[in-house]
Amino acid sequence: MENNKIKLSPENLDYQSGFGNNFSSEAIAGALPKAQNSPLVCPYGLYAEQISGTSFTSPRKLNQRSWLYRIKPSVTHEPFKPRIPCHGKLVSEFNQSNSAATPTQLRWKPVEIPKQPTDFIDGLYTVCGAGSSYLRHGFAIHMYTANKSMDNCAFCNADGDFLIVPENGRLWVTTEFGKLQVVPGEIVVIPQGFRFAIDLPDGPSRGYVAEIFGMHFQLPDLGPIGANGLASPRDFLVPVAWFEQHSNPGYTIVQKFGGELFTAKQDFSPFNVVAWHGNYVPYKYDLSKFCPYNTVLIDHSDPSINTVLTAPTDKPGVALLDFVIFPPRWVVAEHTFRPPYYHRNCMSEFMGLIYGSYEAKADGFLPGGASLHSCMTPHGPDTKSYEATISLGNEAGPQKITGTMAFMFESCLIPRVCHWALESSFMDHDYYQCWIGLKSHFTHETTNEETGDVHNSH
């Protein structure tokens, strides 16, 4: 059997498009079995292997699984052993031993890229989260800083789905289903259980990761918006089959299981899938293709109008985690305070910035940085943003917000914050100062009947 003759690079990658589709792909014509999933002998002597993202008996409309036809099955490896040295900053079970509860508004400055060689696995660390991967309900929010490609190893997350948001540096992602290039301004979703490797063609890289336990991302319902808008299914891209067949003695599978890392050795690359079909797949999405909807007369729309992907709970309209963006767009509302309003939310909001600046924070919120406003913690525009907005008065014409891409991970669960995140030298301890300067603009003159005194409030 010949290996792929074309050396793939980001410039000549092909993709399939669609969200939730049943896809099929073969790197060699005829490698996919016909009329059945698991014949006695597969074409070209390949092994048939299924990966299930949902239980076998899930309703058909929710069932996710794919069939892979590979040179050697993924079971062909030595026993897993705890990884040495252990990775002390990954969490999937949030409790008082590894994290703390705080209602304080939190903000972090961008974390510096490490000087010592660090790949995606070692550069990944948990900031906050809630719930438990063991109980199959909850989420974790991680960040990563890395400067080297993964070498002769692949990562597998048995705990949940990864939604990766690069802020600096391209990611060259190799999966069992094929290759994807992901640039800042795009996202990639690697579902639970997939083996993947990340190369860094630009060297230093930094970004954000949302992980969900026990469910998968889906497109939000559009409701009164109608049939179109927000993220279009056709703009989600899925890789095409690509495989390696050469011997790889000492190849390492690094598996995240319950927040801990384990390793197993094998003598071949896990990227030996010659053909596959199914609807349980990795995919990427270009955020610039998002079609935002917005207010066209009065008031500021709730941020839910900018939801790209959602992981819903059993309670209607309540998400375990929403991925929301704040893209370039026109703002035209009349007689309206246009930035986000001051707010206390039953949901918890973790924000990041990919590029540009965020309309509600004039200072301090930088690309690669982050903020956390937990359940019922008040937040909103800083003093500079508020004063600059009201100074324009009601005569402000239409404005276009440009050159920016901020995002939010929003959850119904209350996150606990990891100790190292609270103790980080990149914690912005002066964050609260951005609101301290907000002054009273109250102009009503009270009377003796109202307060017992007469005074002007300013």
Tab-separated table of C-alpha atoms in Angstrom, residues 18-382:
chain	number	residue	atom	x	y	z
A	18	GLY	CA	-21.347	21.527	6.881
A	19	PHE	CA	-22.356	21.196	10.523
A	20	GLY	CA	-23.861	17.959	11.835
A	21	ASN	CA	-23.634	16.274	8.442
A	22	ASN	CA	-22.872	12.638	7.783
A	23	PHE	CA	-19.547	12.885	5.982
A	24	SER	CA	-17.374	10.353	4.210
A	25	SER	CA	-13.809	10.571	2.974
A	26	GLU	CA	-11.179	8.233	1.595
A	27	ALA	CA	-7.517	8.935	0.886
A	28	ILE	CA	-7.402	5.939	-1.459
A	29	ALA	CA	-10.290	5.262	-3.823
A	30	GLY	CA	-12.277	2.215	-2.757
A	31	ALA	CA	-11.034	2.194	0.845
A	32	LEU	CA	-14.535	2.710	2.234
A	33	PRO	CA	-16.530	-0.536	2.489
A	34	LYS	CA	-19.731	-0.579	0.502
A	35	ALA	CA	-23.156	-1.398	1.915
A	36	GLN	CA	-21.941	-2.172	5.451
A	37	ASN	CA	-19.722	-0.779	8.215
A	38	SER	CA	-17.789	-3.843	9.329
A	39	PRO	CA	-17.208	-6.446	6.595
A	40	LEU	CA	-15.331	-9.651	7.325
A	41	VAL	CA	-12.401	-8.283	5.344
A	42	CYS	CA	-12.181	-4.531	4.733
A	43	PRO	CA	-10.785	-3.104	1.494
A	44	TYR	CA	-6.966	-3.066	1.370
A	45	GLY	CA	-6.846	-5.196	4.520
A	46	LEU	CA	-7.797	-2.265	6.763
A	47	TYR	CA	-9.266	-2.571	10.256
A	48	ALA	CA	-12.753	-1.222	10.948
A	49	GLU	CA	-13.064	0.794	14.178
A	50	GLN	CA	-15.987	2.834	15.500
A	51	ILE	CA	-15.719	5.890	17.736
A	52	SER	CA	-18.929	6.783	19.594
A	53	GLY	CA	-19.568	10.297	20.886
A	54	THR	CA	-22.956	9.386	22.337
A	55	SER	CA	-24.469	6.267	23.842
A	56	PHE	CA	-25.615	3.623	21.382
A	57	THR	CA	-29.261	4.191	22.335
A	58	SER	CA	-29.322	7.982	22.067
A	59	PRO	CA	-32.173	9.241	19.862
A	60	ARG	CA	-31.188	9.087	16.228
A	61	LYS	CA	-31.201	12.888	15.859
A	62	LEU	CA	-28.687	13.127	18.719
A	63	ASN	CA	-26.572	10.074	17.972
A	64	GLN	CA	-22.975	10.812	16.995
A	65	ARG	CA	-20.521	8.193	15.787
A	66	SER	CA	-18.017	7.601	13.036
A	67	TRP	CA	-16.394	4.563	11.434
A	68	LEU	CA	-12.663	4.620	10.730
A	69	TYR	CA	-10.749	2.263	8.428
A	70	ARG	CA	-7.175	2.146	9.583
A	71	ILE	CA	-3.928	0.322	8.991
A	72	LYS	CA	-3.706	-0.779	12.640
A	73	PRO	CA	-6.411	-0.377	15.293
A	74	SER	CA	-5.899	2.149	18.063
A	75	VAL	CA	-5.966	-0.605	20.715
A	76	THR	CA	-2.465	-1.691	19.677
A	77	HIS	CA	-0.450	-0.021	22.423
A	78	GLU	CA	1.232	-0.787	25.736
A	79	PRO	CA	-0.652	-0.200	29.030
A	80	PHE	CA	-1.223	3.384	30.111
A	81	LYS	CA	0.946	4.703	32.920
A	82	PRO	CA	0.764	8.001	34.822
A	83	ARG	CA	2.740	10.626	32.952
A	84	ILE	CA	5.988	11.631	34.609
A	85	PRO	CA	6.404	14.397	35.442
A	86	CYS	CA	2.731	14.925	36.163
A	87	HIS	CA	0.894	17.975	34.887
A	88	GLY	CA	-0.218	19.788	38.027
A	89	LYS	CA	-2.329	22.485	36.393
A	90	LEU	CA	-5.075	20.513	34.670
A	91	VAL	CA	-8.372	20.144	36.518
A	92	SER	CA	-11.594	18.308	35.662
A	93	GLU	CA	-13.057	17.874	39.165
A	94	PHE	CA	-13.611	21.230	40.820
A	95	ASN	CA	-13.683	21.339	44.617
A	96	GLN	CA	-12.156	23.164	47.599
A	97	SER	CA	-8.887	21.244	47.331
A	98	ASN	CA	-7.919	22.661	43.938
A	99	SER	CA	-9.944	25.831	43.430
A	100	ALA	CA	-11.703	28.660	45.211
A	101	ALA	CA	-15.026	30.447	44.959
A	102	THR	CA	-14.982	34.224	44.614
A	103	PRO	CA	-17.649	36.738	43.544
A	104	THR	CA	-15.006	39.393	42.809
A	105	GLN	CA	-14.564	40.638	39.257
A	106	LEU	CA	-11.304	39.138	37.973
A	107	ARG	CA	-9.026	40.076	35.113
A	108	TRP	CA	-5.725	38.692	33.856
A	109	LYS	CA	-3.085	40.314	31.699
A	110	PRO	CA	-1.737	38.290	28.757
A	111	VAL	CA	0.532	35.477	29.909
A	112	GLU	CA	4.034	35.537	28.457
A	113	ILE	CA	5.174	32.784	26.099
A	114	PRO	CA	7.584	30.492	28.013
A	115	LYS	CA	11.281	30.614	27.180
A	116	GLN	CA	11.878	26.899	27.704
A	117	PRO	CA	10.620	24.486	24.994
A	118	THR	CA	6.903	23.941	25.681
A	119	ASP	CA	4.363	22.174	23.479
A	120	PHE	CA	0.558	22.447	23.545
A	121	ILE	CA	0.169	19.744	26.205
A	122	ASP	CA	2.663	21.193	28.670
A	123	GLY	CA	1.499	24.730	27.910
A	124	LEU	CA	-2.138	23.977	28.793
A	125	TYR	CA	-3.410	25.083	32.210
A	126	THR	CA	-6.855	25.382	33.803
A	127	VAL	CA	-8.131	28.792	34.882
A	128	CYS	CA	-11.577	27.925	36.237
A	129	GLY	CA	-14.495	25.557	35.891
A	130	ALA	CA	-17.360	23.733	37.566
A	131	GLY	CA	-18.687	20.214	37.877
A	132	SER	CA	-16.915	16.962	37.161
A	133	SER	CA	-15.763	14.985	34.156
A	134	TYR	CA	-16.457	11.826	36.186
A	135	LEU	CA	-20.100	12.815	36.624
A	136	ARG	CA	-20.287	13.861	32.927
A	137	HIS	CA	-21.572	17.351	33.702
A	138	GLY	CA	-19.618	20.574	33.850
A	139	PHE	CA	-16.977	22.577	32.078
A	140	ALA	CA	-13.398	23.757	32.370
A	141	ILE	CA	-11.773	26.837	30.893
A	142	HIS	CA	-8.099	26.541	30.062
A	143	MET	CA	-5.486	28.722	28.429
A	144	TYR	CA	-2.294	27.696	26.680
A	145	THR	CA	1.097	29.169	25.864
A	146	ALA	CA	3.461	27.130	23.707
A	147	ASN	CA	6.515	27.569	21.513
A	148	LYS	CA	7.214	24.122	20.026
A	149	SER	CA	5.357	21.493	18.053
A	150	MET	CA	4.332	18.177	19.564
A	151	ASP	CA	7.033	15.650	18.734
A	152	ASN	CA	6.299	11.944	18.138
A	153	CYS	CA	3.217	12.094	20.345
A	154	ALA	CA	-0.521	12.657	20.139
A	155	PHE	CA	-2.973	14.017	22.678
A	156	CYS	CA	-6.334	12.420	23.493
A	157	ASN	CA	-8.883	14.037	25.790
A	158	ALA	CA	-11.142	11.388	27.303
A	159	ASP	CA	-12.855	13.958	29.538
A	160	GLY	CA	-14.711	16.136	27.059
A	161	ASP	CA	-14.774	18.266	23.929
A	162	PHE	CA	-12.142	20.953	23.366
A	163	LEU	CA	-13.090	24.256	21.719
A	164	ILE	CA	-9.757	25.915	20.961
A	165	VAL	CA	-9.495	29.660	20.272
A	166	PRO	CA	-5.979	30.673	19.132
A	167	GLU	CA	-5.050	34.293	19.827
A	168	ASN	CA	-1.444	34.283	18.644
A	169	GLY	CA	0.184	31.919	16.136
A	170	ARG	CA	-1.303	29.415	13.698
A	171	LEU	CA	-2.156	25.855	14.724
A	172	TRP	CA	-1.452	23.000	12.304
A	173	VAL	CA	-3.771	20.317	13.716
A	174	THR	CA	-3.375	16.694	12.659
A	175	THR	CA	-6.274	14.419	13.607
A	176	GLU	CA	-7.304	10.850	12.860
A	177	PHE	CA	-9.716	12.333	10.310
A	178	GLY	CA	-7.194	14.526	8.526
A	179	LYS	CA	-5.468	17.890	8.883
A	180	LEU	CA	-6.723	21.389	9.654
A	181	GLN	CA	-5.006	24.750	9.715
A	182	VAL	CA	-6.427	27.114	12.343
A	183	VAL	CA	-5.384	30.760	12.413
A	184	PRO	CA	-6.219	33.457	14.991
A	185	GLY	CA	-9.778	34.483	14.187
A	186	GLU	CA	-10.785	30.847	13.654
A	187	ILE	CA	-11.747	28.150	16.152
A	188	VAL	CA	-11.380	24.384	16.107
A	189	VAL	CA	-13.461	21.811	17.993
A	190	ILE	CA	-11.841	18.481	18.855
A	191	PRO	CA	-14.548	16.166	20.226
A	192	GLN	CA	-13.981	13.845	23.167
A	193	GLY	CA	-11.758	10.849	22.501
A	194	PHE	CA	-10.059	11.989	19.281
A	195	ARG	CA	-6.299	11.742	18.988
A	196	PHE	CA	-4.612	14.849	17.638
A	197	ALA	CA	-1.261	16.616	17.428
A	198	ILE	CA	-0.588	20.338	17.202
A	199	ASP	CA	2.325	21.809	15.266
A	200	LEU	CA	3.227	25.492	15.535
A	201	PRO	CA	4.413	26.776	12.124
A	202	ASP	CA	4.867	30.305	13.515
A	203	GLY	CA	6.626	29.253	16.706
A	204	PRO	CA	5.134	31.016	19.763
A	205	SER	CA	1.405	30.481	20.200
A	206	ARG	CA	-1.170	31.443	22.792
A	207	GLY	CA	-4.893	30.975	23.164
A	208	TYR	CA	-7.969	29.819	25.051
A	209	VAL	CA	-9.735	26.465	25.423
A	210	ALA	CA	-13.257	25.676	26.604
A	211	GLU	CA	-13.912	22.067	27.607
A	212	ILE	CA	-17.378	20.606	28.170
A	213	PHE	CA	-18.163	17.332	29.915
A	214	GLY	CA	-20.952	14.969	28.891
A	215	MET	CA	-22.335	16.721	25.815
A	216	HIS	CA	-21.341	18.259	22.501
A	217	PHE	CA	-21.614	21.674	20.904
A	218	GLN	CA	-24.458	22.433	18.538
A	219	LEU	CA	-25.742	25.433	16.621
A	220	PRO	CA	-28.202	27.586	18.583
A	221	ASP	CA	-31.831	27.765	17.516
A	222	LEU	CA	-32.626	30.967	15.638
A	223	GLY	CA	-36.171	31.556	16.902
A	224	PRO	CA	-37.740	34.762	15.549
A	225	ILE	CA	-34.567	35.520	13.539
A	226	GLY	CA	-35.823	32.950	11.051
A	227	ALA	CA	-33.971	30.487	8.859
A	228	ASN	CA	-30.712	32.389	8.331
A	229	GLY	CA	-28.100	34.351	10.227
A	230	LEU	CA	-25.432	33.923	12.906
A	231	ALA	CA	-23.134	30.974	12.077
A	232	SER	CA	-24.098	29.249	8.825
A	233	PRO	CA	-23.762	25.427	8.824
A	234	ARG	CA	-22.000	25.510	5.458
A	235	ASP	CA	-19.112	27.574	6.888
A	236	PHE	CA	-17.975	24.818	9.266
A	237	LEU	CA	-15.131	22.850	7.723
A	238	VAL	CA	-14.234	19.195	8.300
A	239	PRO	CA	-10.938	17.584	7.193
A	240	VAL	CA	-10.556	14.987	4.492
A	241	ALA	CA	-8.861	11.628	5.034
A	242	TRP	CA	-5.070	11.651	5.251
A	243	PHE	CA	-2.820	8.957	6.667
A	244	GLU	CA	0.679	7.964	7.708
A	245	GLN	CA	1.856	4.359	7.451
A	246	HIS	CA	5.544	4.412	8.318
A	247	SER	CA	6.862	2.814	11.505
A	248	ASN	CA	7.118	5.087	14.565
A	249	PRO	CA	8.921	3.226	17.376
A	250	GLY	CA	8.275	4.826	20.740
A	251	TYR	CA	5.317	6.912	19.576
A	252	THR	CA	3.475	8.205	22.669
A	253	ILE	CA	-0.255	8.624	23.212
A	254	VAL	CA	-0.914	11.162	25.978
A	255	GLN	CA	-4.407	10.681	27.372
A	256	LYS	CA	-6.206	13.139	29.643
A	257	PHE	CA	-8.450	11.124	31.913
A	258	GLY	CA	-10.125	12.687	34.933
A	259	GLY	CA	-7.860	15.691	34.606
A	260	GLU	CA	-4.727	13.549	34.924
A	261	LEU	CA	-2.350	12.643	32.131
A	262	PHE	CA	-1.397	9.084	31.219
A	263	THR	CA	0.950	7.836	28.511
A	264	ALA	CA	1.086	4.681	26.395
A	265	LYS	CA	3.716	3.660	23.861
A	266	GLN	CA	3.042	2.200	20.431
A	267	ASP	CA	5.107	1.584	17.298
A	268	PHE	CA	2.941	3.434	14.755
A	269	SER	CA	1.323	6.803	14.188
A	270	PRO	CA	-2.332	7.060	15.280
A	271	PHE	CA	-2.933	9.042	12.092
A	272	ASN	CA	-3.175	5.887	9.998
A	273	VAL	CA	-6.836	6.217	8.989
A	274	VAL	CA	-7.166	5.680	5.239
A	275	ALA	CA	-10.939	6.274	5.085
A	276	TRP	CA	-13.800	7.201	7.384
A	277	HIS	CA	-17.479	8.099	7.463
A	278	GLY	CA	-19.861	9.435	10.097
A	279	ASN	CA	-21.050	12.563	11.910
A	280	TYR	CA	-18.672	12.568	14.900
A	281	VAL	CA	-15.856	14.694	13.512
A	282	PRO	CA	-13.420	17.508	14.289
A	283	TYR	CA	-14.234	20.820	12.643
A	284	LYS	CA	-13.144	24.446	12.355
A	285	TYR	CA	-14.947	27.748	11.803
A	286	ASP	CA	-13.834	31.176	10.611
A	287	LEU	CA	-15.370	33.774	12.963
A	288	SER	CA	-15.277	36.446	10.234
A	289	LYS	CA	-18.050	34.520	8.450
A	290	PHE	CA	-20.465	35.086	11.361
A	291	CYS	CA	-23.558	37.054	10.301
A	292	PRO	CA	-24.455	39.266	13.297
A	293	TYR	CA	-27.921	40.597	14.027
A	294	ASN	CA	-28.309	43.791	15.981
A	295	THR	CA	-30.628	46.529	17.196
A	296	VAL	CA	-31.891	48.793	14.427
A	297	LEU	CA	-33.859	51.303	16.520
A	298	ILE	CA	-33.427	51.364	20.307
A	299	ASP	CA	-31.599	49.580	23.132
A	300	HIS	CA	-28.673	47.179	23.239
A	301	SER	CA	-29.301	43.548	22.297
A	302	ASP	CA	-28.479	40.826	24.790
A	303	PRO	CA	-25.140	39.131	23.980
A	304	SER	CA	-26.963	35.856	23.327
A	305	ILE	CA	-27.715	37.262	19.855
A	306	ASN	CA	-24.045	36.586	19.027
A	307	THR	CA	-23.941	32.892	19.998
A	308	VAL	CA	-21.825	30.797	17.619
A	309	LEU	CA	-22.106	27.413	19.377
A	310	THR	CA	-24.009	26.195	22.417
A	311	ALA	CA	-23.948	23.185	24.712
A	312	PRO	CA	-27.495	23.120	26.108
A	313	THR	CA	-28.778	21.618	29.333
A	314	ASP	CA	-32.076	19.815	29.852
A	315	LYS	CA	-33.598	23.116	31.014
A	316	PRO	CA	-34.936	25.006	27.983
A	317	GLY	CA	-32.862	28.042	27.078
A	318	VAL	CA	-30.168	27.359	29.689
A	319	ALA	CA	-26.681	26.465	28.468
A	320	LEU	CA	-23.946	24.508	30.118
A	321	LEU	CA	-21.706	26.652	27.928
A	322	ASP	CA	-22.303	29.163	25.158
A	323	PHE	CA	-19.558	30.414	22.867
A	324	VAL	CA	-20.441	34.029	22.063
A	325	ILE	CA	-18.450	36.518	19.955
A	326	PHE	CA	-18.356	40.309	19.636
A	327	PRO	CA	-17.353	40.806	15.995
A	328	PRO	CA	-17.059	43.886	13.793
A	329	ARG	CA	-20.567	45.292	13.188
A	330	TRP	CA	-22.614	48.431	12.753
A	331	VAL	CA	-24.299	50.027	15.774
A	332	VAL	CA	-27.152	52.357	14.888
A	333	ALA	CA	-29.553	52.451	17.845
A	334	GLU	CA	-31.116	55.860	18.566
A	335	HIS	CA	-31.324	57.455	22.028
A	336	THR	CA	-29.438	54.422	23.298
A	337	PHE	CA	-26.393	53.699	25.419
A	338	ARG	CA	-24.688	51.509	22.820
A	339	PRO	CA	-21.979	49.590	24.724
A	340	PRO	CA	-23.081	46.633	26.888
A	341	TYR	CA	-25.284	47.779	29.762
A	342	TYR	CA	-24.395	47.398	33.437
A	343	HIS	CA	-25.417	43.947	34.413
A	344	ARG	CA	-25.763	41.238	37.037
A	345	ASN	CA	-26.277	37.835	35.445
A	346	CYS	CA	-27.425	34.452	36.733
A	347	MET	CA	-24.935	33.067	34.211
A	348	SER	CA	-21.149	33.320	34.628
A	349	GLU	CA	-19.088	35.052	31.939
A	350	PHE	CA	-15.450	34.398	31.001
A	351	MET	CA	-14.187	36.769	28.322
A	352	GLY	CA	-11.143	36.751	26.068
A	353	LEU	CA	-9.842	39.025	23.334
A	354	ILE	CA	-8.349	37.729	20.079
A	355	TYR	CA	-7.418	41.071	18.524
A	356	GLY	CA	-8.248	44.755	18.718
A	357	SER	CA	-9.995	46.317	21.695
A	358	TYR	CA	-13.338	45.655	23.385
A	359	GLU	CA	-15.980	48.374	23.199
A	360	ALA	CA	-16.748	48.371	26.938
A	361	LYS	CA	-13.161	48.431	28.212
A	362	ALA	CA	-11.027	51.383	27.133
A	363	ASP	CA	-7.966	50.213	29.068
A	364	GLY	CA	-6.469	47.048	30.500
A	365	PHE	CA	-8.307	44.334	28.570
A	366	LEU	CA	-5.688	43.142	26.092
A	367	PRO	CA	-5.449	40.437	23.392
A	368	GLY	CA	-4.449	37.236	25.152
A	369	GLY	CA	-5.868	38.489	28.436
A	370	ALA	CA	-9.068	37.352	30.133
A	371	SER	CA	-11.748	38.381	32.599
A	372	LEU	CA	-14.268	36.515	34.738
A	373	HIS	CA	-17.567	37.888	36.002
A	374	SER	CA	-19.280	35.125	37.936
A	375	CYS	CA	-22.926	34.577	38.794
A	376	MET	CA	-24.591	37.816	39.990
A	377	THR	CA	-21.292	39.710	40.070
A	378	PRO	CA	-21.959	43.221	38.723
A	379	HIS	CA	-20.004	44.338	35.678
A	380	GLY	CA	-20.209	46.678	32.726
A	381	PRO	CA	-18.392	49.473	30.880
A	382	ASP	CA	-15.431	51.097	32.599
